[in-house]
Coordinates of C-alpha atoms in Angstrom, one line a residue:
M1 CA 19.1 56.2 152.4
K2 CA 15.8 54.8 151.5
G3 CA 12.9 55.1 153.9
Y4 CA 9.2 55.0 154.5
Y5 CA 7.0 58.1 153.9
H6 CA 3.4 58.7 154.5
L7 CA 1.8 61.1 151.9
C8 CA -1.5 62.8 152.8
A9 CA -3.4 66.0 152.1
D10 CA -5.4 68.2 154.4
G11 CA -9.0 67.6 153.4
R12 CA -10.0 70.9 154.9
L13 CA -7.8 72.7 152.4
V14 CA -8.2 70.5 149.3
R15 CA -12.0 70.9 149.1
R16 CA -13.9 69.4 146.2
F17 CA -11.1 66.9 145.6
L18 CA -13.4 64.3 144.2
V19 CA -16.8 65.3 142.9
S20 CA -17.6 62.7 140.2
D21 CA -16.9 59.0 139.3
T22 CA -14.4 60.3 136.7
D23 CA -12.4 62.1 139.5
Y24 CA -12.3 58.8 141.5
Y25 CA -10.9 56.9 138.5
A26 CA -8.4 59.7 137.8
A27 CA -7.1 60.0 141.4
F28 CA -6.8 56.2 141.5
N29 CA -5.1 55.5 138.2
L30 CA -2.7 58.4 138.4
I31 CA -1.2 56.8 141.5
G32 CA 0.1 54.1 139.2
V33 CA 0.9 56.4 136.3
C34 CA 3.2 58.5 138.6
A35 CA 4.7 55.3 140.1
A36 CA 5.8 54.4 136.6
H37 CA 7.8 57.7 136.4
A38 CA 9.5 57.8 139.8
E39 CA 11.9 55.4 141.6
V40 CA 9.3 54.9 144.4
S41 CA 7.6 51.8 145.8
V42 CA 3.9 52.3 146.5
L43 CA 3.0 50.0 149.4
A44 CA -0.6 51.0 150.2
Y45 CA -3.2 53.8 149.6
S46 CA -6.7 54.8 150.0
I47 CA -8.7 57.6 148.3
E48 CA -11.7 59.4 149.7
E49 CA -13.7 62.3 148.5
S50 CA -11.7 64.8 150.5
H51 CA -8.1 63.5 150.3
P52 CA -5.8 60.5 149.6
H53 CA -3.4 58.7 151.9
L54 CA -0.4 56.7 150.6
L55 CA 2.5 54.7 152.2
T56 CA 5.6 54.8 150.0
Y57 CA 9.2 53.7 150.2
G58 CA 12.2 55.2 148.5
E59 CA 14.9 57.9 148.5
V60 CA 13.5 61.2 149.8
D61 CA 14.2 63.1 146.6
E62 CA 12.3 60.5 144.6
I63 CA 9.4 60.5 147.0
K64 CA 9.2 64.3 146.6
R65 CA 9.4 63.9 142.8
Y66 CA 6.5 61.4 143.0
K67 CA 4.6 63.8 145.2
S68 CA 5.0 66.7 142.7
L69 CA 4.1 64.4 139.8
Y70 CA 0.9 63.3 141.5
E71 CA -0.1 66.8 142.5
T72 CA 0.5 68.2 139.1
S73 CA -1.2 65.3 137.3
Y74 CA -4.3 65.4 139.3
T75 CA -4.5 69.2 139.2
R76 CA -4.3 69.0 135.4
H77 CA -7.1 66.5 135.4
V78 CA -9.3 68.9 137.4
I79 CA -8.7 71.7 134.9
V80 CA -9.4 69.6 131.9
E81 CA -12.5 67.9 133.4
R82 CA -14.1 71.0 135.1
G83 CA -12.7 73.8 133.0
S84 CA -10.9 75.4 136.0
L85 CA -9.2 74.5 139.3
D86 CA -12.7 74.8 140.8
G87 CA -11.2 75.9 144.1
V88 CA -9.0 72.7 144.5
V89 CA -5.8 73.4 146.3
F90 CA -4.1 70.0 146.3
R91 CA -0.8 69.7 148.3
L92 CA 0.5 66.5 149.8
Q93 CA 2.4 66.4 153.0
V94 CA 5.5 64.1 153.1
I95 CA 5.9 62.6 156.6
P96 CA 8.9 60.3 157.3
V97 CA 8.0 57.1 159.2
E98 CA 11.0 55.8 161.0
D99 CA 9.8 53.7 164.0
P100 CA 9.0 50.1 163.0
E101 CA 6.0 49.9 165.4
Y102 CA 4.6 53.2 164.2
L103 CA 5.1 52.1 160.6
K104 CA 2.7 49.2 161.3
T105 CA 0.1 51.7 162.6
V106 CA 0.5 53.9 159.5
G107 CA 0.0 51.0 157.1
T108 CA -3.2 49.8 158.7
Y109 CA -4.5 53.3 159.3
I110 CA -4.2 54.1 155.6
I111 CA -6.1 51.1 154.3
S112 CA -8.7 51.2 157.2
Q113 CA -9.4 54.9 156.8
P114 CA -12.6 54.7 154.8
T115 CA -14.2 52.3 157.3
K116 CA -13.0 54.5 160.3
D117 CA -14.5 57.5 158.5
G118 CA -17.9 55.9 158.7
K119 CA -18.3 54.4 155.2
P120 CA -20.4 51.2 155.3
V121 CA -17.6 49.1 153.8
M122 CA -14.8 46.9 155.1
P123 CA -11.2 47.8 153.9
Y124 CA -11.0 44.5 151.9
D125 CA -14.2 45.5 149.9
Y126 CA -13.2 49.2 149.3
R127 CA -12.5 49.6 145.6
W128 CA -10.7 52.9 145.9
G129 CA -7.9 51.6 148.2
T130 CA -5.5 48.6 148.4
G131 CA -6.9 47.0 151.5
S132 CA -8.1 43.9 149.5
M133 CA -4.5 43.0 148.4
Y134 CA -2.8 41.8 151.5
F135 CA -2.4 38.4 153.1
R136 CA -4.7 36.8 150.5
P137 CA -4.4 33.2 149.3
A138 CA -2.6 32.3 146.2
G139 CA -4.7 32.7 143.1
H140 CA -7.0 35.3 144.7
T141 CA -8.7 37.4 142.1
S142 CA -8.6 41.2 142.8
I143 CA -11.9 43.1 143.4
W144 CA -11.1 45.3 140.4
R145 CA -11.7 42.4 138.0
Y146 CA -15.4 42.2 138.9
D147 CA -18.2 44.5 137.9
E148 CA -20.8 45.7 140.3
R149 CA -23.0 42.6 139.7
G150 CA -20.2 40.3 140.6
N151 CA -19.4 39.2 137.1
K152 CA -15.7 38.4 136.5
L153 CA -14.3 40.5 133.7
T154 CA -11.3 40.0 131.3
T155 CA -8.2 42.2 131.5
A156 CA -6.2 43.8 128.7
R157 CA -2.7 44.9 128.2
I158 CA -2.7 48.7 128.1
G159 CA -0.2 48.6 125.2
D160 CA -2.8 46.9 123.1
L161 CA -5.3 49.8 123.4
P162 CA -5.4 52.7 121.0
I163 CA -3.4 55.7 122.2
R164 CA -6.5 57.9 122.8
Q165 CA -8.1 55.2 124.8
Q166 CA -4.9 54.8 126.9
M167 CA -4.9 58.6 127.6
R168 CA -8.6 58.5 128.6
L169 CA -8.1 55.6 131.0
L170 CA -4.9 57.0 132.5
H171 CA -6.2 60.6 132.6
S172 CA -2.7 61.6 131.5
K173 CA -0.5 62.0 128.5
R174 CA 2.2 60.0 130.4
T175 CA 2.5 56.4 129.5
V176 CA 3.0 53.2 131.6
P177 CA 4.7 50.0 130.7
A178 CA 2.9 48.3 127.8
H179 CA 2.5 45.0 129.6
W180 CA 0.6 46.6 132.6
R181 CA -3.0 45.4 132.7
V182 CA -6.2 47.3 132.9
C183 CA -9.8 46.2 133.7
N184 CA -13.2 47.9 134.0
G185 CA -11.6 51.4 133.8
F186 CA -8.9 50.6 136.4
L187 CA -5.1 50.6 136.0
L188 CA -4.8 47.5 138.1
P189 CA -2.8 48.1 141.3
E190 CA -1.2 44.7 141.1
N191 CA 0.9 46.3 138.3
Y192 CA 2.8 48.4 140.7
V193 CA 1.8 48.0 144.4
D194 CA 4.5 46.1 146.3
V195 CA 2.3 43.7 148.3
R196 CA 5.2 41.6 149.5
H197 CA 7.0 44.6 150.9
F198 CA 3.9 45.7 152.8
E199 CA 3.2 42.2 154.2
G200 CA 6.8 42.1 155.3
I201 CA 6.3 45.0 157.6
Y202 CA 3.9 42.8 159.6
R203 CA 5.4 39.4 158.8
T204 CA 2.4 37.4 160.1
H205 CA -1.3 37.4 159.5
N206 CA -2.0 37.8 163.2
C207 CA 0.3 40.8 163.5
F208 CA -1.6 42.4 160.6
R209 CA -4.9 41.6 162.2
A210 CA -3.8 43.0 165.6
F211 CA -2.7 46.4 164.1
S212 CA -5.8 46.5 161.8
A213 CA -7.9 46.4 165.0
A214 CA -5.9 49.0 166.8
G215 CA -7.9 51.3 169.0
R216 CA -8.3 55.1 169.5
N217 CA -4.8 55.5 171.1
K218 CA -3.1 54.3 167.9
D219 CA -5.3 56.6 165.8
M220 CA -4.5 59.6 168.0
E221 CA -0.8 58.8 167.6
M222 CA -1.3 58.8 163.8
L223 CA -3.3 62.1 163.9
S224 CA -0.8 63.8 166.2
A225 CA 2.1 63.0 163.8
I226 CA 0.1 64.4 160.9
A227 CA -0.7 67.6 162.9
A228 CA 2.9 68.0 163.9
T229 CA 4.0 68.0 160.3
R230 CA 1.1 70.1 159.1
G231 CA 1.8 72.8 161.6
V232 CA -0.6 75.4 163.0
M233 CA -2.7 77.8 161.0
I234 CA -3.4 81.1 162.6
D235 CA -4.9 84.4 161.4
D236 CA -2.7 85.8 158.6
R237 CA -2.6 89.2 160.2
E238 CA -1.3 87.8 163.5
A239 CA 1.1 85.6 161.5
R240 CA 2.5 88.6 159.7
K241 CA 3.0 90.4 163.0
I242 CA 4.9 87.4 164.4
S243 CA 7.1 87.2 161.3
R244 CA 8.0 90.9 161.3
E245 CA 8.9 90.8 165.0
M246 CA 11.0 87.7 164.5
S247 CA 12.8 89.3 161.5
R248 CA 13.5 92.4 163.6
K249 CA 15.0 90.3 166.4
L250 CA 17.1 88.2 164.0
F251 CA 18.3 90.8 161.5
G252 CA 17.1 94.3 162.7
I253 CA 14.8 94.5 159.7
Q254 CA 11.0 94.3 159.7
D255 CA 10.4 94.4 156.0
I256 CA 10.8 90.8 154.8
R257 CA 11.4 92.0 151.2
Q258 CA 14.7 93.5 152.3
L259 CA 16.1 90.2 153.5
T260 CA 18.5 88.1 151.5
A261 CA 17.5 84.6 150.4
D262 CA 19.6 83.1 153.2
Q263 CA 18.1 85.4 155.7
R264 CA 14.6 84.5 154.5
L265 CA 15.4 80.8 154.9
S266 CA 16.7 81.4 158.4
L267 CA 13.5 83.3 159.2
A268 CA 11.5 80.4 157.9
R269 CA 13.3 78.0 160.1
A270 CA 12.7 80.2 163.1
L271 CA 9.0 80.6 162.4
R272 CA 8.6 76.8 161.9
Q273 CA 10.6 75.9 165.1
Q274 CA 9.4 78.5 167.5
S275 CA 5.8 79.2 166.3
R276 CA 5.0 75.8 164.7
L277 CA 3.3 77.6 161.7
S278 CA 2.3 75.5 158.8
L279 CA 4.7 75.1 155.9
R280 CA 2.3 76.9 153.6
Q281 CA 2.1 79.9 155.9
V282 CA 5.8 79.9 156.5
A283 CA 6.5 80.0 152.8
D284 CA 4.1 83.0 152.3
L285 CA 5.6 84.9 155.2
A286 CA 9.2 84.3 154.3
L287 CA 8.5 85.1 150.6
L288 CA 9.9 81.8 149.5
P289 CA 8.5 79.0 147.2
E290 CA 6.7 76.3 149.1
E291 CA 8.7 73.6 147.4
E292 CA 11.9 75.2 148.7
I293 CA 10.5 75.4 152.2
N294 CA 9.4 71.7 152.0
F295 CA 13.0 70.7 150.9
Y296 CA 15.0 72.7 153.5
L297 CA 12.7 72.4 156.5
R298 CA 12.0 68.7 156.5

């Protein structure tokens, strides 16, 4: 079954996600690069210096593949550009969005996030997000086709560019369809963002306007959902004590290393359900890969 998924990262953990203009372009263009390599519809996104937010649609396995592709691609960019990971720990959360009314909140939250975070810009003028794409008149020219002085620029087919230039623009060795267009350093979002699908969530201009102006209660609903998925981070020593005690109760064994793989997975479920620990911390405590924890505990 296909569904909607909100992808986001914890800015407190990522740190130094974007530290240069090159990073902004890389984080932006790689969203499209990865969309070309996964059966996923990208409906909306915004990128800020601490973390990205995306609204996607597709099969959960493809969403997770897209998540992994984007994490890996951007991490590789950081290593190439800065010479090391530079302290960046980039992991996206995958949050299912099932309620139709809540879906409307998620969509407008994502594209309005830069403004709500205090940036002096409206969502439809923010170049590092898709807020300018929705409910626009026919023939509207996207903001990425203008330079900073307001001059309209020409676009090019990426397939017409030399391979090295393509790699520099995409910040990746992965390719995209040759007919996709680029302009002013941007892989244009109109190549891959499903604008009609996003607009269909709201159906009317007025509904979109109403949710775009949603107040603090809607924001808190959004933040609570993120927090519930993220889980609670506690002191590692206390967390280890909790895990050993739970392992003793479940299996009569305190040393997690002595547990079988199935027992470790059962312990992980118990830690997540009863203590609401974060997925990262649960993976560390149960001695299991975080990708496995993400797959089985969602």
